[in-house]
mmCIF file of C-alpha atoms in Angstrom:
data_model
loop_
_atom_site.group_PDB
_atom_site.id
_atom_site.type_symbol
_atom_site.label_atom_id
_atom_site.label_comp_id
_atom_site.label_asym_id
_atom_site.label_seq_id
_atom_site.Cartn_x
_atom_site.Cartn_y
_atom_site.Cartn_z
ATOM 1 C CA MET A 100 0.000 0.000 0.000
ATOM 2 C CA LYS A 101 1.330 3.362 -0.930
ATOM 3 C CA LEU A 102 1.513 5.865 1.912
ATOM 4 C CA LYS A 103 -0.515 8.914 0.921
ATOM 5 C CA THR A 104 -0.505 12.346 2.423
ATOM 6 C CA LEU A 105 -3.426 13.797 4.312
ATOM 7 C CA VAL A 106 -4.659 16.844 2.426
ATOM 8 C CA LEU A 107 -6.703 19.362 4.359
ATOM 9 C CA SER A 108 -9.509 21.450 3.007
ATOM 10 C CA ALA A 109 -9.038 25.207 2.818
ATOM 11 C CA THR A 110 -11.703 25.627 5.478
ATOM 12 C CA PHE A 111 -9.907 23.355 7.892
ATOM 13 C CA VAL A 112 -6.553 25.020 7.255
ATOM 14 C CA ALA A 113 -8.059 28.397 8.128
ATOM 15 C CA SER A 114 -9.773 27.142 11.256
ATOM 16 C CA ALA A 115 -6.718 25.136 12.276
ATOM 17 C CA ALA A 116 -4.577 28.250 12.198
ATOM 18 C CA LEU A 117 -6.922 29.868 14.686
ATOM 19 C CA LEU A 118 -7.132 26.771 16.848
ATOM 20 C CA LEU A 119 -3.395 26.150 17.022
ATOM 21 C CA ASN A 120 -3.485 22.985 14.968
ATOM 22 C CA SER A 121 -0.465 20.848 15.688
ATOM 23 C CA CYS A 122 -0.291 18.357 12.896
ATOM 24 C CA SER A 123 2.860 18.938 10.868
ATOM 25 C CA GLN A 124 5.852 21.107 10.268
ATOM 26 C CA ASN A 125 4.823 22.041 6.699
ATOM 27 C CA GLY A 126 1.190 23.106 6.748
ATOM 28 C CA ASN A 127 -1.421 21.835 9.165
ATOM 29 C CA SER A 128 -1.611 18.216 8.059
ATOM 30 C CA ALA A 129 -0.520 14.880 9.436
ATOM 31 C CA LYS A 130 1.362 13.070 6.730
ATOM 32 C CA ILE A 131 4.016 10.511 5.899
ATOM 33 C CA ASP A 132 6.212 11.451 2.973
ATOM 34 C CA GLY A 133 4.608 9.738 0.015
ATOM 35 C CA LYS A 134 7.749 8.138 -1.337
ATOM 36 C CA LYS A 135 7.807 4.694 0.251
ATOM 37 C CA THR A 136 5.796 1.717 -0.933
ATOM 38 C CA ALA A 137 4.952 -1.211 1.337
ATOM 39 C CA ALA A 138 7.780 -3.171 -0.250
ATOM 40 C CA ALA A 139 10.212 -0.391 0.520
ATOM 41 C CA VAL A 140 9.019 -0.353 4.098
ATOM 42 C CA LYS A 141 9.749 -4.046 4.490
ATOM 43 C CA GLY A 142 13.156 -3.775 2.891
ATOM 44 C CA ASP A 143 14.342 -0.535 4.439
ATOM 45 C CA SER A 144 17.968 -1.043 5.439
ATOM 46 C CA ALA A 145 17.598 1.585 8.155
ATOM 47 C CA GLN A 146 15.477 -0.921 10.073
ATOM 48 C CA ALA A 147 18.108 -3.644 10.093
ATOM 49 C CA GLU A 148 19.385 -2.933 13.605
ATOM 50 C CA THR A 149 17.340 -4.757 16.232
ATOM 51 C CA ALA A 150 16.473 -3.186 19.556
ATOM 52 C CA ASP A 151 17.171 -5.003 22.810
ATOM 53 C CA THR A 152 13.632 -5.796 23.908
ATOM 54 C CA LEU A 153 14.161 -9.164 25.574
ATOM 55 C CA SER A 154 16.754 -8.699 28.321
ATOM 56 C CA VAL A 155 14.717 -6.459 30.630
ATOM 57 C CA LYS A 156 13.856 -8.167 33.895
ATOM 58 C CA LYS A 157 11.443 -7.224 36.634
ATOM 59 C CA SER A 158 12.934 -4.839 39.154
ATOM 60 C CA THR A 159 12.062 -3.632 42.604
ATOM 61 C CA TYR A 160 11.941 0.135 42.763
ATOM 62 C CA PRO A 161 12.236 1.835 46.166
ATOM 63 C CA PRO A 162 9.188 3.823 47.297
ATOM 64 C CA ILE A 163 9.210 7.495 46.432
ATOM 65 C CA ASP A 164 10.110 10.145 48.994
ATOM 66 C CA LYS A 165 6.625 11.578 49.633
ATOM 67 C CA LYS A 166 7.955 14.674 51.350
ATOM 68 C CA LEU A 167 10.198 15.460 48.376
ATOM 69 C CA TYR A 168 7.351 14.677 45.992
ATOM 70 C CA ASP A 169 5.041 17.135 47.756
ATOM 71 C CA SER A 170 7.669 19.859 47.768
ATOM 72 C CA LEU A 171 8.344 19.424 44.058
ATOM 73 C CA MET A 172 4.647 19.490 43.229
ATOM 74 C CA LYS A 173 4.341 22.743 45.143
ATOM 75 C CA PHE A 174 7.402 24.134 43.387
ATOM 76 C CA ASN A 175 5.967 23.213 39.973
ATOM 77 C CA ALA A 176 2.703 24.995 40.809
ATOM 78 C CA HIS A 177 4.800 28.129 40.258
ATOM 79 C CA GLY A 178 3.022 30.245 42.831
ATOM 80 C CA ASP A 179 -0.473 29.413 41.562
ATOM 81 C CA THR A 180 -3.066 31.112 43.766
ATOM 82 C CA THR A 181 -6.239 29.663 42.210
ATOM 83 C CA GLY A 182 -6.142 26.490 44.277
ATOM 84 C CA ARG A 183 -6.040 24.347 41.132
ATOM 85 C CA TRP A 184 -2.322 23.537 41.363
ATOM 86 C CA PRO A 185 -0.980 21.255 42.616
ATOM 87 C CA VAL A 186 -4.046 19.125 41.941
ATOM 88 C CA LYS A 187 -5.628 17.931 45.175
ATOM 89 C CA ASN A 188 -6.310 14.334 46.165
ATOM 90 C CA THR A 189 -4.091 12.775 43.521
ATOM 91 C CA PRO A 190 -2.433 9.432 44.328
ATOM 92 C CA TYR A 191 1.257 9.178 45.105
ATOM 93 C CA PRO A 192 3.055 7.216 42.371
ATOM 94 C CA ILE A 193 4.666 3.860 42.965
ATOM 95 C CA GLY A 194 8.452 3.605 43.068
ATOM 96 C CA GLY A 195 10.497 4.525 40.015
ATOM 97 C CA ALA A 196 8.346 7.512 39.020
ATOM 98 C CA ILE A 197 9.966 10.052 36.691
ATOM 99 C CA LEU A 198 7.626 12.972 37.420
ATOM 100 C CA PRO A 199 8.021 15.447 39.090
ATOM 101 C CA PHE A 200 11.577 14.429 39.968
ATOM 102 C CA LYS A 201 12.685 15.064 36.374
ATOM 103 C CA ARG A 202 11.400 17.135 33.477
ATOM 104 C CA VAL A 203 10.980 15.159 30.251
ATOM 105 C CA VAL A 204 12.223 16.853 27.066
ATOM 106 C CA ALA A 205 11.130 14.946 23.970
ATOM 107 C CA TYR A 206 11.689 15.045 20.226
ATOM 108 C CA TYR A 207 8.529 14.167 18.277
ATOM 109 C CA GLY A 208 8.013 12.735 14.820
ATOM 110 C CA ASN A 209 8.216 9.702 12.550
ATOM 111 C CA LEU A 210 11.242 8.200 10.824
ATOM 112 C CA TYR A 211 9.452 8.045 7.461
ATOM 113 C CA SER A 212 8.700 11.760 7.336
ATOM 114 C CA LYS A 213 10.730 14.948 7.478
ATOM 115 C CA ARG A 214 7.494 16.927 7.793
ATOM 116 C CA MET A 215 6.000 15.462 10.939
ATOM 117 C CA GLY A 216 8.658 16.615 13.345
ATOM 118 C CA ILE A 217 12.287 16.915 14.290
ATOM 119 C CA LEU A 218 12.577 13.201 15.111
ATOM 120 C CA GLY A 219 12.422 12.304 11.417
ATOM 121 C CA GLU A 220 13.631 15.552 9.896
ATOM 122 C CA LEU A 221 17.329 15.223 10.693
ATOM 123 C CA PRO A 222 19.773 12.328 10.309
ATOM 124 C CA PRO A 223 19.721 10.282 13.551
ATOM 125 C CA ASN A 224 23.069 11.367 15.002
ATOM 126 C CA GLU A 225 22.413 15.017 14.196
ATOM 127 C CA MET A 226 18.954 14.747 15.721
ATOM 128 C CA LEU A 227 20.287 13.205 18.943
ATOM 129 C CA ALA A 228 22.983 15.871 19.215
ATOM 130 C CA LYS A 229 20.362 18.604 18.848
ATOM 131 C CA LEU A 230 18.197 16.951 21.495
ATOM 132 C CA LYS A 231 21.188 16.870 23.819
ATOM 133 C CA GLY A 232 21.578 20.612 23.318
ATOM 134 C CA GLU A 233 17.950 21.238 24.259
ATOM 135 C CA VAL A 234 18.362 19.089 27.366
ATOM 136 C CA LYS A 235 21.303 21.196 28.477
ATOM 137 C CA HIS A 236 19.342 24.402 27.835
ATOM 138 C CA TRP A 237 16.470 23.224 30.042
ATOM 139 C CA GLU A 238 18.842 22.130 32.770
ATOM 140 C CA LYS A 239 20.420 25.573 32.720
ATOM 141 C CA ALA A 240 17.024 27.311 32.753
ATOM 142 C CA ASP A 241 15.815 25.254 35.717
ATOM 143 C CA PRO A 242 18.806 23.863 37.640
ATOM 144 C CA LYS A 243 16.483 22.435 40.302
ATOM 145 C CA THR A 244 14.917 19.942 37.875
ATOM 146 C CA PRO A 245 17.040 17.284 36.118
ATOM 147 C CA VAL A 246 16.032 16.497 32.551
ATOM 148 C CA GLN A 247 15.113 13.117 31.091
ATOM 149 C CA PRO A 248 15.518 13.054 27.290
ATOM 150 C CA ALA A 249 12.872 11.233 25.254
ATOM 151 C CA LEU A 250 11.924 10.248 21.715
ATOM 152 C CA HIS A 251 8.202 10.626 21.058
ATOM 153 C CA TYR A 252 7.448 8.448 18.050
ATOM 154 C CA ILE A 253 4.164 8.381 16.119
ATOM 155 C CA ALA A 254 3.505 4.641 15.908
ATOM 156 C CA VAL A 255 0.043 4.893 14.311
ATOM 157 C CA VAL A 256 -0.410 7.737 11.813
ATOM 158 C CA ALA A 257 -3.659 9.221 10.481
ATOM 159 C CA GLN A 258 -3.523 9.388 6.686
ATOM 160 C CA GLY A 259 -5.551 10.276 3.614
ATOM 161 C CA ASP A 260 -5.781 6.706 2.302
ATOM 162 C CA GLY A 261 -8.552 4.671 3.935
ATOM 163 C CA GLY A 262 -6.589 1.446 3.525
ATOM 164 C CA LYS A 263 -8.125 -2.027 3.161
ATOM 165 C CA ASP A 264 -10.225 -1.652 6.295
ATOM 166 C CA GLY A 265 -11.228 1.971 5.662
ATOM 167 C CA LYS A 266 -9.792 3.212 8.959
ATOM 168 C CA PHE A 267 -7.533 5.950 7.501
ATOM 169 C CA ARG A 268 -4.581 5.111 9.723
ATOM 170 C CA TYR A 269 -1.221 3.462 9.077
ATOM 171 C CA ARG A 270 0.444 1.265 11.689
ATOM 172 C CA MET A 271 4.215 1.496 11.647
ATOM 173 C CA PRO A 272 6.109 -1.800 11.277
ATOM 174 C CA PHE A 273 7.668 -3.135 14.456
ATOM 175 C CA LYS A 274 11.138 -2.940 12.878
ATOM 176 C CA GLN A 275 10.829 0.825 12.816
ATOM 177 C CA ILE A 276 9.771 0.927 16.454
ATOM 178 C CA ASP A 277 12.821 -1.213 17.218
ATOM 179 C CA SER A 278 14.996 1.358 15.434
ATOM 180 C CA VAL A 279 13.607 4.114 17.643
ATOM 181 C CA LEU A 280 14.431 2.048 20.741
ATOM 182 C CA VAL A 281 18.006 1.681 19.489
ATOM 183 C CA LEU A 282 18.313 5.441 18.960
ATOM 184 C CA ALA A 283 16.846 6.099 22.406
ATOM 185 C CA LYS A 284 19.343 3.791 24.033
ATOM 186 C CA LYS A 285 22.198 5.797 22.506
ATOM 187 C CA ALA A 286 20.799 8.974 24.075
ATOM 188 C CA HIS A 287 19.813 7.395 27.412
ATOM 189 C CA ALA A 288 16.294 8.429 26.431
ATOM 190 C CA ILE A 289 12.890 7.028 27.195
ATOM 191 C CA VAL A 290 10.400 6.382 24.380
ATOM 192 C CA PHE A 291 6.788 7.401 23.843
ATOM 193 C CA LEU A 292 4.642 5.539 21.339
ATOM 194 C CA ASP A 293 1.947 7.878 20.056
ATOM 195 C CA VAL A 294 -1.292 6.808 18.399
ATOM 196 C CA GLN A 295 -3.520 8.694 15.920
ATOM 197 C CA VAL A 296 -6.518 6.360 15.603
ATOM 198 C CA ALA A 297 -8.429 8.165 12.775
ATOM 199 C CA LEU A 298 -11.513 6.005 12.102
ATOM 200 C CA SER A 299 -10.198 3.190 14.254
ATOM 201 C CA ASN A 300 -10.349 3.504 18.040
ATOM 202 C CA ILE A 301 -7.973 3.392 20.978
ATOM 203 C CA ARG A 302 -9.283 0.014 22.147
ATOM 204 C CA ALA A 303 -8.236 -1.547 18.868
ATOM 205 C CA GLU A 304 -4.821 0.130 18.590
ATOM 206 C CA LEU A 305 -3.371 0.111 22.111
ATOM 207 C CA PRO A 306 -3.188 -3.690 22.651
ATOM 208 C CA LEU A 307 -1.127 -4.108 19.480
ATOM 209 C CA LEU A 308 1.736 -2.232 21.158
ATOM 210 C CA GLU A 309 1.671 -4.181 24.420
ATOM 211 C CA LYS A 310 4.981 -5.994 23.887
ATOM 212 C CA TYR A 311 6.708 -2.600 23.811
ATOM 213 C CA LEU A 312 4.740 -1.170 26.702
ATOM 214 C CA GLU A 313 5.968 -4.075 28.829
ATOM 215 C CA LEU A 314 9.409 -2.437 28.684
ATOM 216 C CA PRO A 315 10.174 -0.012 31.520
ATOM 217 C CA GLN A 316 11.496 2.714 29.205
ATOM 218 C CA VAL A 317 8.448 2.817 26.901
ATOM 219 C CA HIS A 318 5.493 5.140 27.597
ATOM 220 C CA PHE A 319 2.365 6.133 25.665
ATOM 221 C CA GLY A 320 0.674 9.079 23.960
ATOM 222 C CA MET A 321 -2.878 9.469 22.649
ATOM 223 C CA ASP A 322 -3.919 12.195 20.218
ATOM 224 C CA PRO A 323 -7.571 13.337 20.284
ATOM 225 C CA GLU A 324 -7.028 15.520 17.224
ATOM 226 C CA PHE A 325 -7.245 12.472 14.956
ATOM 227 C CA SER A 326 -9.835 10.463 16.900
ATOM 228 C CA MET A 327 -12.740 10.798 14.464
ATOM 229 C CA LYS A 328 -15.671 9.329 16.376
ATOM 230 C CA ASP A 329 -18.322 10.534 13.898
ATOM 231 C CA GLY A 330 -16.695 8.956 10.851
ATOM 232 C CA THR A 331 -15.333 12.202 9.413
ATOM 233 C CA HIS A 332 -12.079 11.659 7.555
ATOM 234 C CA PRO A 333 -9.053 12.832 9.562
ATOM 235 C CA GLY A 334 -8.004 16.366 8.672
ATOM 236 C CA LYS A 335 -11.518 17.606 7.932
ATOM 237 C CA LYS A 336 -12.030 18.689 11.522
ATOM 238 C CA ILE A 337 -10.501 18.221 14.961
ATOM 239 C CA GLY A 338 -11.335 14.974 16.745
ATOM 240 C CA THR A 339 -12.020 14.158 20.373
ATOM 241 C CA TYR A 340 -11.531 11.775 23.275
ATOM 242 C CA ASP A 341 -13.730 11.460 26.322
ATOM 243 C CA ALA A 342 -12.622 10.725 29.873
ATOM 244 C CA ASP A 343 -13.868 7.189 29.226
ATOM 245 C CA ASP A 344 -11.242 6.716 26.492
ATOM 246 C CA ILE A 345 -8.474 8.094 28.687
ATOM 247 C CA ASN A 346 -9.598 5.881 31.585
ATOM 248 C CA TYR A 347 -9.472 2.823 29.337
ATOM 249 C CA VAL A 348 -5.857 3.583 28.450
ATOM 250 C CA SER A 349 -4.896 4.330 32.059
ATOM 251 C CA ASP A 350 -6.471 1.094 33.278
ATOM 252 C CA TYR A 351 -4.769 -0.903 30.528
ATOM 253 C CA LEU A 352 -1.348 0.598 31.208
ATOM 254 C CA ALA A 353 -1.752 0.197 34.982
ATOM 255 C CA LYS A 354 -2.369 -3.522 34.513
ATOM 256 C CA ILE A 355 0.804 -3.816 32.423
ATOM 257 C CA VAL A 356 2.779 -2.025 35.146
ATOM 258 C CA LYS A 357 1.453 -4.311 37.891
ATOM 259 C CA LYS A 358 1.911 -7.496 35.890
ATOM 260 C CA ASN A 359 5.501 -6.749 34.919
ATOM 261 C CA GLY A 360 6.792 -4.991 38.040
ATOM 262 C CA LEU A 361 7.447 -1.758 36.160
ATOM 263 C CA PRO A 362 7.832 1.869 37.254
ATOM 264 C CA PRO A 363 4.872 4.151 36.453
ATOM 265 C CA LYS A 364 3.982 4.762 32.834
ATOM 266 C CA ILE A 365 3.700 8.359 31.649
ATOM 267 C CA LEU A 366 0.536 8.900 29.606
ATOM 268 C CA ILE A 367 0.522 11.953 27.319
ATOM 269 C CA VAL A 368 -2.843 13.335 26.184
ATOM 270 C CA HIS A 369 -2.523 16.041 23.525
ATOM 271 C CA ARG A 370 -4.863 19.008 23.712
ATOM 272 C CA PHE A 371 -5.327 22.471 22.216
ATOM 273 C CA THR A 372 -9.127 22.927 22.200
ATOM 274 C CA LYS A 373 -11.847 22.389 24.777
ATOM 275 C CA LYS A 374 -13.717 19.718 22.809
ATOM 276 C CA MET A 375 -10.607 17.604 22.266
ATOM 277 C CA VAL A 376 -11.035 16.271 25.820
ATOM 278 C CA THR A 377 -14.531 15.968 27.287
ATOM 279 C CA ASN A 378 -15.562 15.306 30.908
ATOM 280 C CA TYR A 379 -12.067 15.911 32.273
ATOM 281 C CA LYS A 380 -13.362 15.772 35.858
ATOM 282 C CA SER A 381 -14.145 12.088 35.324
ATOM 283 C CA ILE A 382 -10.549 11.171 34.430
ATOM 284 C CA LYS A 383 -9.309 8.608 36.945
ATOM 285 C CA LEU A 384 -5.757 8.628 38.264
ATOM 286 C CA HIS A 385 -3.643 5.646 39.277
ATOM 287 C CA PRO A 386 -0.419 5.226 41.288
ATOM 288 C CA GLU A 387 0.915 3.339 38.255
ATOM 289 C CA ILE A 388 0.198 6.139 35.753
ATOM 290 C CA GLN A 389 1.474 9.720 35.512
ATOM 291 C CA LEU A 390 -0.965 11.633 33.322
ATOM 292 C CA VAL A 391 0.175 14.695 31.370
ATOM 293 C CA MET A 392 -2.178 17.053 29.560
ATOM 294 C CA ASN A 393 0.065 18.370 26.812
ATOM 295 C CA MET A 394 -0.624 21.798 25.257
ATOM 296 C CA ASP A 395 -0.151 20.619 21.692
ATOM 297 C CA GLY A 396 -0.656 23.827 19.758
ATOM 298 C CA TRP A 397 1.376 26.051 17.485
ATOM 299 C CA GLY A 398 1.344 29.781 16.963
ATOM 300 C CA GLU A 399 2.747 33.039 18.232
ATOM 301 C CA PRO A 400 3.660 33.224 21.954
ATOM 302 C CA ASP A 401 0.520 35.075 23.094
ATOM 303 C CA LEU A 402 -1.751 32.614 21.312
ATOM 304 C CA LYS A 403 0.030 29.651 22.883
ATOM 305 C CA THR A 404 -0.226 31.326 26.283
ATOM 306 C CA GLY A 405 -3.981 31.698 25.917
ATOM 307 C CA THR A 406 -4.366 28.070 24.905
ATOM 308 C CA TYR A 407 -2.356 26.899 27.903
ATOM 309 C CA ARG A 408 -4.347 29.103 30.257
ATOM 310 C CA TYR A 409 -7.829 28.084 29.103
ATOM 311 C CA PHE A 410 -7.441 24.413 28.212
ATOM 312 C CA ILE A 411 -4.607 23.221 30.477
ATOM 313 C CA ASN A 412 -4.421 25.466 33.553
ATOM 314 C CA GLN A 413 -8.171 25.780 34.062
ATOM 315 C CA GLU A 414 -8.960 22.086 33.635
ATOM 316 C CA PRO A 415 -6.427 20.435 35.974
ATOM 317 C CA VAL A 416 -5.831 16.701 35.853
ATOM 318 C CA GLN A 417 -2.336 15.889 37.196
ATOM 319 C CA PHE A 418 0.725 17.122 35.237
ATOM 320 C CA THR A 419 1.079 19.486 32.295
ATOM 321 C CA GLY A 420 3.105 19.584 29.103
ATOM 322 C CA PHE A 421 3.962 22.147 26.460
ATOM 323 C CA LYS A 422 4.822 21.753 22.790
ATOM 324 C CA LEU A 423 7.298 23.877 20.847
ATOM 325 C CA PHE A 424 7.456 23.948 17.044
ATOM 326 C CA TYR A 425 10.744 24.787 15.363
ATOM 327 C CA LYS A 426 8.937 25.971 12.206
ATOM 328 C CA ASN A 427 5.251 26.597 12.866
ATOM 329 C CA ASP A 428 5.768 28.748 15.968
ATOM 330 C CA ILE A 429 7.737 31.290 13.936
ATOM 331 C CA LYS A 430 5.344 31.608 10.982
ATOM 332 C CA LYS A 431 3.602 34.717 12.299
ATOM 333 C CA PRO A 432 4.927 37.856 14.028
ATOM 334 C CA PRO A 433 6.927 38.110 16.185
ATOM 335 C CA HIS A 434 8.409 35.036 14.419
ATOM 336 C CA HIS A 435 9.717 33.689 17.682
ATOM 337 C CA MET A 436 9.728 30.273 19.342
ATOM 338 C CA LEU A 437 9.602 30.499 23.116
ATOM 339 C CA THR A 438 12.831 29.723 24.956
ATOM 340 C CA PRO A 439 12.961 27.487 28.042
ATOM 341 C CA GLU A 440 13.413 30.592 30.185
ATOM 342 C CA GLU A 441 10.307 32.188 28.667
ATOM 343 C CA VAL A 442 8.214 29.039 29.107
ATOM 344 C CA LEU A 443 9.203 28.864 32.758
ATOM 345 C CA SER A 444 8.427 32.531 33.343
ATOM 346 C CA ARG A 445 5.021 32.507 31.601
ATOM 347 C CA TYR A 446 3.183 29.431 32.795
ATOM 348 C CA LYS A 447 1.483 28.171 35.914
ATOM 349 C CA PRO A 448 2.022 25.358 36.607
ATOM 350 C CA TYR A 449 5.444 24.743 35.131
ATOM 351 C CA PRO A 450 5.142 22.230 32.269
ATOM 352 C CA ILE A 451 6.957 19.094 33.396
ATOM 353 C CA TYR A 452 6.889 17.565 29.904
ATOM 354 C CA ILE A 453 8.305 19.494 26.929
ATOM 355 C CA GLN A 454 7.866 18.332 23.362
ATOM 356 C CA TYR A 455 9.658 19.652 20.287
ATOM 357 C CA GLN A 456 8.244 19.090 16.803
#
């Protein structure tokens, strides 16, 4: 099957610009470069290196320091006076938790496309070196918070071709996921597998990645933008997830953690409009899951600030994230992508997960 690009209507492009659409680096569309056939995918020499996915054994992680955890959560509230942050009555995580002890800085994208994000735009070694530079910048901007590098890989991509089953999504071959794990190991990075379900659904897609989610370094991301519950083709409008969908994923991941003796999984939920996530007050939290609502929107600094304020700050769940776009954030005046120092000065709470596209 030939991988086709997702072409947006002029109406959607216009509305997406206003709504901080986050799809791609070159216009507001999610796409895989339309140059590879299925045969090329299977024979891609870049996938020849196999990731070490079999040698991980169960480990016992010491309990977290609750006093330190509480102090860091208060610190990350960044002087919030609304009473929303830190979020009340949330469970303490089990041992081995990354958040809030470290800030995660991730590179996002897909190895088949230079247009979906920095992860696939640059040659691997150059990409990892650039990620290392961003890690150092964040460590300098906030010396109190160590940084955990990450690769955030789109494992299921919404596309313009319906495919044999008419679901308008393309599942990446496991060999490519293995390649991402190899790259992550070189950078001492964790990995996020991100899913754009299109006309499929999260209950069908998540279990297919279970063998990777059984690894302690692999976490998960779900993208409401391309969850098209009403059958609309992806790219025609912005999709949605309900708390029920998020709770399904949290429950599923929590069971994997318990079964395999793993540290908590980080669950990223992308968001840049109100309707992308419905019934947020019904989202259930688990000691085995650290849930991040990620402000996944592009635009000029003031527009991004408004999005963070209205859809992230005012609808608290647990942790927050913030996305930065090397290209899309500088399209409009003042043609400026926020620096780590500016992100830390502008936002309450501090985003504990940072994603670059």
